[in-house]
mmCIF file of C-alpha atoms and ligand atoms in Angstrom:
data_model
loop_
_atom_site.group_PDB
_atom_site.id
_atom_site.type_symbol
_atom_site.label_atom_id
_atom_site.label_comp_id
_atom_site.label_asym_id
_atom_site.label_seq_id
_atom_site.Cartn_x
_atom_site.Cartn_y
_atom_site.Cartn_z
ATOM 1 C CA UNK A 1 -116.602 -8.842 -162.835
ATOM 2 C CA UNK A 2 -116.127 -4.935 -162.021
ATOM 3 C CA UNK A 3 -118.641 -3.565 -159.333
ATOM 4 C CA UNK A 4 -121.063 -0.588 -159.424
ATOM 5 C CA UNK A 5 -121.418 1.366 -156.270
ATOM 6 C CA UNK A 6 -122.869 4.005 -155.593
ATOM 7 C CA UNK A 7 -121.940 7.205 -153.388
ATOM 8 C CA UNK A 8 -125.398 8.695 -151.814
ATOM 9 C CA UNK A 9 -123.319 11.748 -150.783
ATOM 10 C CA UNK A 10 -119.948 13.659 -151.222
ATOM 11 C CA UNK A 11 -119.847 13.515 -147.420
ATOM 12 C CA UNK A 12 -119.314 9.893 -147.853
ATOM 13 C CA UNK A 13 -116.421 9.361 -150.222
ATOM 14 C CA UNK A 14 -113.905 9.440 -147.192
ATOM 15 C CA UNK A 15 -115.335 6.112 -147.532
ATOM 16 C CA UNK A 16 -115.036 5.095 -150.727
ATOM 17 C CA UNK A 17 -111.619 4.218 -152.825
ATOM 18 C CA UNK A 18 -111.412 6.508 -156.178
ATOM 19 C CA UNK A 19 -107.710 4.668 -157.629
ATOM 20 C CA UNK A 20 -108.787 2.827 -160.443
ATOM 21 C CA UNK A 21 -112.066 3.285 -160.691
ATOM 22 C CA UNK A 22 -114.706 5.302 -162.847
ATOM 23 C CA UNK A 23 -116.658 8.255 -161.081
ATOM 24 C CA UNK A 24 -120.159 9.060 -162.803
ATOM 25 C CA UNK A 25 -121.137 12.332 -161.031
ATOM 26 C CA UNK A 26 -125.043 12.883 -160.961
ATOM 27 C CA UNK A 27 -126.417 15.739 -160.229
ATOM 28 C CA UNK A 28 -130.204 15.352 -162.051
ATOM 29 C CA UNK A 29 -131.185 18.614 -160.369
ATOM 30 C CA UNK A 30 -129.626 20.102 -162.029
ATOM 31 C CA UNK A 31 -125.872 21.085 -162.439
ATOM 32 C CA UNK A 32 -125.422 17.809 -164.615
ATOM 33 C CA UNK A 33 -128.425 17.863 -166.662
ATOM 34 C CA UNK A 34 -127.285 20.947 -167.017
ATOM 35 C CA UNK A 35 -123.792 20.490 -167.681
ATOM 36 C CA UNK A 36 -125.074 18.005 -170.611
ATOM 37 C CA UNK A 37 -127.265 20.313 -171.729
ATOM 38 C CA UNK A 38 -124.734 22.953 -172.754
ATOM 39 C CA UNK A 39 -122.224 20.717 -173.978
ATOM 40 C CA UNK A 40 -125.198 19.356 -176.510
ATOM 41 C CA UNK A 41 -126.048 22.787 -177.731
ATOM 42 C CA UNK A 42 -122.403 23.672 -178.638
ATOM 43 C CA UNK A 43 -120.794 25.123 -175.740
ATOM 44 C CA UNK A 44 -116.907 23.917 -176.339
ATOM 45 C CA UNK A 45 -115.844 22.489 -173.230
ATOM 46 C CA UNK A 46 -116.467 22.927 -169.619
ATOM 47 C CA UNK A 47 -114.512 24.494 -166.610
ATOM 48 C CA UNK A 48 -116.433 23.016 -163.306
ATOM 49 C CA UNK A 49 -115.144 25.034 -160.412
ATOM 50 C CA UNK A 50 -116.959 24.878 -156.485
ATOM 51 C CA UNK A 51 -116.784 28.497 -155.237
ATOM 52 C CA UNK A 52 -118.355 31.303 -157.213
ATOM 53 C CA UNK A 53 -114.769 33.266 -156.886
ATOM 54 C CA UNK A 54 -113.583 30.609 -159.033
ATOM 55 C CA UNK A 55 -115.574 31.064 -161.708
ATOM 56 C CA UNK A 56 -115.422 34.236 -161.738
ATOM 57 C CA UNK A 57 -111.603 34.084 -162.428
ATOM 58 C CA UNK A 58 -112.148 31.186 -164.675
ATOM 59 C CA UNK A 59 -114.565 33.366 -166.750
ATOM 60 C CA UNK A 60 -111.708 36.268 -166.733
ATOM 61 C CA UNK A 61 -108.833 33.791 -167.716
ATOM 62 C CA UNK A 62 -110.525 31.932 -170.227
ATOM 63 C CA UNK A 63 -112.935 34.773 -171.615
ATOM 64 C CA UNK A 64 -115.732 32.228 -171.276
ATOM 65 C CA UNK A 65 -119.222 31.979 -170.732
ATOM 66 C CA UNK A 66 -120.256 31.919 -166.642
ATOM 67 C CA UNK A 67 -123.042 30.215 -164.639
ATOM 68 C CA UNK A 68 -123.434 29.903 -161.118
ATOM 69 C CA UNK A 69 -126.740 29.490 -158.699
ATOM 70 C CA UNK A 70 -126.495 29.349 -154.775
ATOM 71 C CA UNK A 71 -129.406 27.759 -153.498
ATOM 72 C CA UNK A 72 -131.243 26.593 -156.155
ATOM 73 C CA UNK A 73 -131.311 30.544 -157.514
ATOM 74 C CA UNK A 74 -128.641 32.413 -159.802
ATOM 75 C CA UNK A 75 -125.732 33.922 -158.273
ATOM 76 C CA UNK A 76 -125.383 38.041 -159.172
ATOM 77 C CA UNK A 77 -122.579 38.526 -161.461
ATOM 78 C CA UNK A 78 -122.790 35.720 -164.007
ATOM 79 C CA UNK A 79 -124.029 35.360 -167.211
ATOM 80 C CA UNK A 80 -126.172 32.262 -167.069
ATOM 81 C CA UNK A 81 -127.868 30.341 -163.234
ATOM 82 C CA UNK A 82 -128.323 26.470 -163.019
ATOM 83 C CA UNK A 83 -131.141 26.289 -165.818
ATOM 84 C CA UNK A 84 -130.962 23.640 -168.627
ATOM 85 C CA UNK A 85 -132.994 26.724 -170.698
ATOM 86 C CA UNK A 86 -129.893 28.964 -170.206
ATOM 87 C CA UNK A 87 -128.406 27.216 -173.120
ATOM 88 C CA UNK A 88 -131.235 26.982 -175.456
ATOM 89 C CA UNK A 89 -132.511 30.528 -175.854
ATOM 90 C CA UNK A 90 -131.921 31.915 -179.512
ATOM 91 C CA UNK A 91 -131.687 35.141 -177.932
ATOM 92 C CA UNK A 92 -128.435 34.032 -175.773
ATOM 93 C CA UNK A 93 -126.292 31.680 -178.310
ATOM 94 C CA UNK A 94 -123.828 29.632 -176.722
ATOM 95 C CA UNK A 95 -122.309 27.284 -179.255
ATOM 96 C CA UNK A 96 -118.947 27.711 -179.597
ATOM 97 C CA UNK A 97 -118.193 29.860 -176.588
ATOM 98 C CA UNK A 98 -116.653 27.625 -173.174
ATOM 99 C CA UNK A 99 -118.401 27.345 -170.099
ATOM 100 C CA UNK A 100 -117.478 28.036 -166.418
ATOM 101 C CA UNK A 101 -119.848 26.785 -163.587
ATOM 102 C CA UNK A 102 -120.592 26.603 -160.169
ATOM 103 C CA UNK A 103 -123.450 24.926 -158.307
ATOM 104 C CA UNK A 104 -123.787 24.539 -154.912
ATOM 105 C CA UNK A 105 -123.792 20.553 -154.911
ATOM 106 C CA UNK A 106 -123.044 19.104 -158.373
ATOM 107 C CA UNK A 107 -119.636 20.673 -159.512
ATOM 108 C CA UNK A 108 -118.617 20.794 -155.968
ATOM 109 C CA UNK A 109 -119.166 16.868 -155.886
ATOM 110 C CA UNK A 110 -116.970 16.694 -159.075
ATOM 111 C CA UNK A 111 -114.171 18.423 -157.608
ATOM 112 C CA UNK A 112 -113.834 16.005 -155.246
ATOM 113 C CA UNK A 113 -113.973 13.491 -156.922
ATOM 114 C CA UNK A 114 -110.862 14.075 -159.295
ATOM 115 C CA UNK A 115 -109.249 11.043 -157.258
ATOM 116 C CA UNK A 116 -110.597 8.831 -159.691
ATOM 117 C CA UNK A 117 -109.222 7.224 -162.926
ATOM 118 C CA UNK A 118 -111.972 8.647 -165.142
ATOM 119 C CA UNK A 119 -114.864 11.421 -164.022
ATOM 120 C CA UNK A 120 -117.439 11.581 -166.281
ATOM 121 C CA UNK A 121 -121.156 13.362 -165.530
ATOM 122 C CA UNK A 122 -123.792 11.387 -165.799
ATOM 123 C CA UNK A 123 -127.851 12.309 -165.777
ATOM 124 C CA UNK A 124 -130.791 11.178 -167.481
ATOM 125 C CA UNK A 125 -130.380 13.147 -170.650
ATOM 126 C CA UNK A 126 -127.145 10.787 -171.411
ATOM 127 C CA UNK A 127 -127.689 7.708 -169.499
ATOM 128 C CA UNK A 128 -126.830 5.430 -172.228
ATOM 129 C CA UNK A 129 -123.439 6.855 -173.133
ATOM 130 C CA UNK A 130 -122.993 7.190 -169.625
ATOM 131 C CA UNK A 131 -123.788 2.908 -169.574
ATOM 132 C CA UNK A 132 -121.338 2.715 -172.709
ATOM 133 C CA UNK A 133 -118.503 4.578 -171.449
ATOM 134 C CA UNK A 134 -118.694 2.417 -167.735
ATOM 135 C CA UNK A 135 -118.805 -0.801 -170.121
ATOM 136 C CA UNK A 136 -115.625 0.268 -172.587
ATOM 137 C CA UNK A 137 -113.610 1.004 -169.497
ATOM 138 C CA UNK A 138 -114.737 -2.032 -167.861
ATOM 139 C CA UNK A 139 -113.349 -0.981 -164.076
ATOM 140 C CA UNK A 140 -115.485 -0.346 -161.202
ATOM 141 C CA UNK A 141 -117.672 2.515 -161.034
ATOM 142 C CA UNK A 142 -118.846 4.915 -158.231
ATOM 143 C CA UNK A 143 -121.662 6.751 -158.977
ATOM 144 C CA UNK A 144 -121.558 9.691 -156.687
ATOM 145 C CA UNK A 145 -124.559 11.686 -156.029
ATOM 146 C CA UNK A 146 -124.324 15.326 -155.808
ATOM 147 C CA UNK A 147 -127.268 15.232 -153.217
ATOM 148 C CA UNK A 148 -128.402 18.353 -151.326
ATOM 149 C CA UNK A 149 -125.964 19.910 -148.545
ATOM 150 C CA UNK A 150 -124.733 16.565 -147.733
ATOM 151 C CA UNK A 151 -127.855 14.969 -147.928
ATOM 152 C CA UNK A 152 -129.196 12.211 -149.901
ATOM 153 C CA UNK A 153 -131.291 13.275 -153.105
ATOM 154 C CA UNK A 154 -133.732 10.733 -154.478
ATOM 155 C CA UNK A 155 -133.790 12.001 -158.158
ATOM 156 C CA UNK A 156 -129.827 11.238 -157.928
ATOM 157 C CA UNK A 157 -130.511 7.780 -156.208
ATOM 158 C CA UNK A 158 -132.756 6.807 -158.737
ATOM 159 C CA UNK A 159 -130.349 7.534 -161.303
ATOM 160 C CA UNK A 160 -128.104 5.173 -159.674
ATOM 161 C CA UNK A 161 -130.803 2.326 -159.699
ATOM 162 C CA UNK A 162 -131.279 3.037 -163.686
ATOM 163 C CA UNK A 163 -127.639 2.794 -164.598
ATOM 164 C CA UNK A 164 -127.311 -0.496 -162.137
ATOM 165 C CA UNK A 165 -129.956 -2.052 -164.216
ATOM 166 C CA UNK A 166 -128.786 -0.863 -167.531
ATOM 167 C CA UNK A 167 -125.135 -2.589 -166.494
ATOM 168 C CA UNK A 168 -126.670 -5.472 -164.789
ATOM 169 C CA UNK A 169 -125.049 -8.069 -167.055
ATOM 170 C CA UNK A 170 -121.951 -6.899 -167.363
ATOM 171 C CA UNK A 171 -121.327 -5.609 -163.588
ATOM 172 C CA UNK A 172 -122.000 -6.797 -160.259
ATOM 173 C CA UNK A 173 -124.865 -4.712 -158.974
ATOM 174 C CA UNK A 174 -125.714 -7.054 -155.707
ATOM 175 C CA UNK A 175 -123.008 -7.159 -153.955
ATOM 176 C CA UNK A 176 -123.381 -3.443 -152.131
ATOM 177 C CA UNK A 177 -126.652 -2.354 -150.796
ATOM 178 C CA UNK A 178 -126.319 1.363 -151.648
ATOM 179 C CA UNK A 179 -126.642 -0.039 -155.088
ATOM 180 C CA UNK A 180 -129.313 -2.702 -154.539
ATOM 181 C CA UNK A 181 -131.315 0.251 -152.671
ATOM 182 C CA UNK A 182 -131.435 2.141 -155.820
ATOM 183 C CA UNK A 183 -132.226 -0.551 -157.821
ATOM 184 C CA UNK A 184 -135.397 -0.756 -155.876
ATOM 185 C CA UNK A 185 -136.058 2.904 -156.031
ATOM 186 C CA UNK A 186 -135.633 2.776 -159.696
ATOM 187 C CA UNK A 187 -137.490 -0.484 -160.540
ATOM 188 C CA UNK A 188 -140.700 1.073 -158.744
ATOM 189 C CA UNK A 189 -140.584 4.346 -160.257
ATOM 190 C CA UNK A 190 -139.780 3.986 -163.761
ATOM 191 C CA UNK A 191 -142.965 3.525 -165.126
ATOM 192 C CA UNK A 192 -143.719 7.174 -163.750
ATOM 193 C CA UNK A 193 -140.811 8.641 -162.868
ATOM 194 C CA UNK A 194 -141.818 12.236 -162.930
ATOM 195 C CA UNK A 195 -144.990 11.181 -160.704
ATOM 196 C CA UNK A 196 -142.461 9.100 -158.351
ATOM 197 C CA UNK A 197 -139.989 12.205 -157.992
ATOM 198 C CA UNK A 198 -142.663 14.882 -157.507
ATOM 199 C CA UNK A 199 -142.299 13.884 -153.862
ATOM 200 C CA UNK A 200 -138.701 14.635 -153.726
ATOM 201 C CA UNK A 201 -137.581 17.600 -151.728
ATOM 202 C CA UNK A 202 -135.398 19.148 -154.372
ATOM 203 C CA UNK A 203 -138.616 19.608 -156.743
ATOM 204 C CA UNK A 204 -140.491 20.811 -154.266
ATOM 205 C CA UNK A 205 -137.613 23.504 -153.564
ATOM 206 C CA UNK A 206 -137.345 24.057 -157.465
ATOM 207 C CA UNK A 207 -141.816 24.561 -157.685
ATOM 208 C CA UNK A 208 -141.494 26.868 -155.486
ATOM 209 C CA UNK A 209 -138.613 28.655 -157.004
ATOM 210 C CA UNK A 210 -140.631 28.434 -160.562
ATOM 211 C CA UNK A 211 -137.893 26.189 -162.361
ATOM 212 C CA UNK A 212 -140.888 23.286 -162.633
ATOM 213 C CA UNK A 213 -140.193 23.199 -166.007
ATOM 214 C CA UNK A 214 -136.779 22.333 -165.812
ATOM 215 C CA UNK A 215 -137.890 19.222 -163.750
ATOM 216 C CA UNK A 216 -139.705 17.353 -166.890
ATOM 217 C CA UNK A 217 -137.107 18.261 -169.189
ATOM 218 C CA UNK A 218 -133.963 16.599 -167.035
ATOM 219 C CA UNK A 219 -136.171 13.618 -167.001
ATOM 220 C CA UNK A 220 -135.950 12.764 -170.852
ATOM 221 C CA UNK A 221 -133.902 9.937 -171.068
ATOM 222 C CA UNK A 222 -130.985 9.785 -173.665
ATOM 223 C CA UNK A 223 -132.473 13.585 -174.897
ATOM 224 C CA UNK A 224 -128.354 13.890 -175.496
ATOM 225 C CA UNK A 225 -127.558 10.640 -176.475
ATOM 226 C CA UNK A 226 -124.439 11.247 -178.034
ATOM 227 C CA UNK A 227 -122.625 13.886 -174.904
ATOM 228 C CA UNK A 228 -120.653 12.871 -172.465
ATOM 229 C CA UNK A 229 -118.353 15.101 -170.209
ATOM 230 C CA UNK A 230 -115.402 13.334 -169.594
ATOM 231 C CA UNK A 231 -112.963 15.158 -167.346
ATOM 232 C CA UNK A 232 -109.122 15.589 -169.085
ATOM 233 C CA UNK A 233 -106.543 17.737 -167.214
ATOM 234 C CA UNK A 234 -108.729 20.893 -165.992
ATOM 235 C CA UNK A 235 -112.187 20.767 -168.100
ATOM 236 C CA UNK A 236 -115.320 18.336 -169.221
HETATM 237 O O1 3SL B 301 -126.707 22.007 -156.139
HETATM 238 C C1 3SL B 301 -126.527 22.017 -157.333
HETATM 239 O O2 3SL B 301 -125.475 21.709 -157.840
HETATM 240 C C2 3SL B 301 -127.664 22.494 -158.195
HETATM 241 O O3 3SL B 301 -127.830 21.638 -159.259
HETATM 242 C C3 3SL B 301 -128.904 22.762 -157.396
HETATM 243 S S1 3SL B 301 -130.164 23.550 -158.283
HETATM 244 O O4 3SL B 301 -130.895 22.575 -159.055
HETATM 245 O O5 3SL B 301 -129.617 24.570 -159.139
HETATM 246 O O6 3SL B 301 -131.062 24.127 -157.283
#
C-alpha cells in the first residue's frame, strides 16, 4: 500500500526522498489557492519561479502575465500580487494570457521540490482532484507545506490531515506521525474550519494586511474541482 507523508516545511525535505514519489505542494495562503485560481479562470499555463528577478525575465521571455508579493504584500513592478481576486476582476481579464509567479513560500517550495516523479499543487479549492490524481498514480505522496519562512503553517497542515482522510482507504496514513498529526488537526477542525484557522498566524498577518477576504474564499472546498497544476518540463 503506497504511503502519504507529509512535509511540514521546505526546510525539511533534506529529509525526505522525492524519487518515485508524488509531491502535492500546499500553499492555502495563498500562492496555491492562488495558483488554482488562475488556472480556473483561463490563464494558459503557469511559470512558478522563487526570486522576483525571475519572473521578471520570465514575464519578458514569455510575454506573460506577472505576479509576485514579498511578505504577504505585492512586489512593485508586476502586474498582479498573491490575491486569488487578481484573476477574477472583469476589469483585468486573464484567460488566455500565461502566468509567471513568485511568492515568498509557495512557489519557492515547488522549486524544490522538482526532485519528485510528479509535482502537482494542491489546496482546498481542488482537493478532490488533488485525492484523484494521488490515487491514479498510486505511488507515495509527500505533501509538502509551503509554511511561513521555514516555519510550520497550520492552514497547510490541515490540508494535509484532509487529503490523509480523503485517501485513507487506499493509502497508509498511520504509519508516519507528521501525517497522523494532521489528521488530528483536520478531524477537529472541519466542522469549522474557518473558525479553527482564524487562530493561525498567517491570517492574522493577512487581517491585518486587509486580504481577510481572501481567507474565506481559499477555504471553499473543490470551488475548482476540475484544475489541477501538474508540473511538465518548465510550467503547471
Ligand atoms: O508565501 C507565499 O507563498 C504566499 O502565499 C504568502 S501570502 O499569502 O501572499 O502572504
Amino acid at each position: 500500500m503506497p504511503k502519504l507523508d507529509i512535509c511540514y516545511s521546505p526546510e525539511l525535505l533534506p529529509l525526505y526522498d522525492l524519487t518515485g514519489q508524488v509531491a502535492v505542494i500546499v500553499d492555502i495562503l495563498r500562492a496555491s489557492s492562488t495558483i488554482v485560481t488562475a488556472l480556473g479562470e483561463g490563464v494558459t499555463h503557469v511559470f512558478p519561479v522563487a526570486s522576483l528577478e525571475e519572473c521578471t525575465a520570465y514575464g519578458q521571455q514569455h510575454g506573460c502575465l506577472t505576479a509576485a508579493e514579498r511578505d504577504g504584500v505585492p512586489a512593485v513592478g508586476f502586474d498582479l500580487g498573491n490575491s486569488p481576486f487578481g484573476f477574477l476582476d472583469a476589469a483585468f481579464p486573464v484567460w488566455g494570457r500565461a502566468l509567471t509567479i513568485s511568492t515568498t513560500n509557495g512557489t519557492a517550495a515547488l522549486r524544490r521540490s522538482l526532485a519528485a516523479e510528479a509535482v502537482v499543487v494542491g489546496s482546498f479549492l481542488n482537493l478532490g482532484a488533488v485525492a484523484e490524481f494521488a490515487r491514479q498514480q498510486g505511488r507515495d505522496v509527500l505533501v509538502v507545506c509551503a509554511g511561513w519562512k521555514g516555519r510550520f503553517c497550520l492552514e497547510d497542515t490541515v490540508f494535509g490531515g484532509a487529503l490523509a482522510e480523503l485517501l485513507a482507504d487506499e493509502f497508509d496514513v498511520r504509519s508516519s506521525d507528521a501525517t497522523l498529526a494532521a489528521l488530528h488537526l483536520w478531524q477537529q477542525s472541519k466542522a469549522d474550519l474557518a473558525g479553527y484557522l482564524l487562530q493561525s498566524a498567517h491570517v492574522r498577518r493577512l487581517n491585518s494586511l486587509e486580504a481577510s477576504q481572501d481567507f474565506d474564499f481559499c477555504l471553499r472546498i473543490d470551488a475548482y474541482a476540475d484544475v489541477l497544476p501538474i508540473w511538465k518540463k518548465d510550467r503547471l
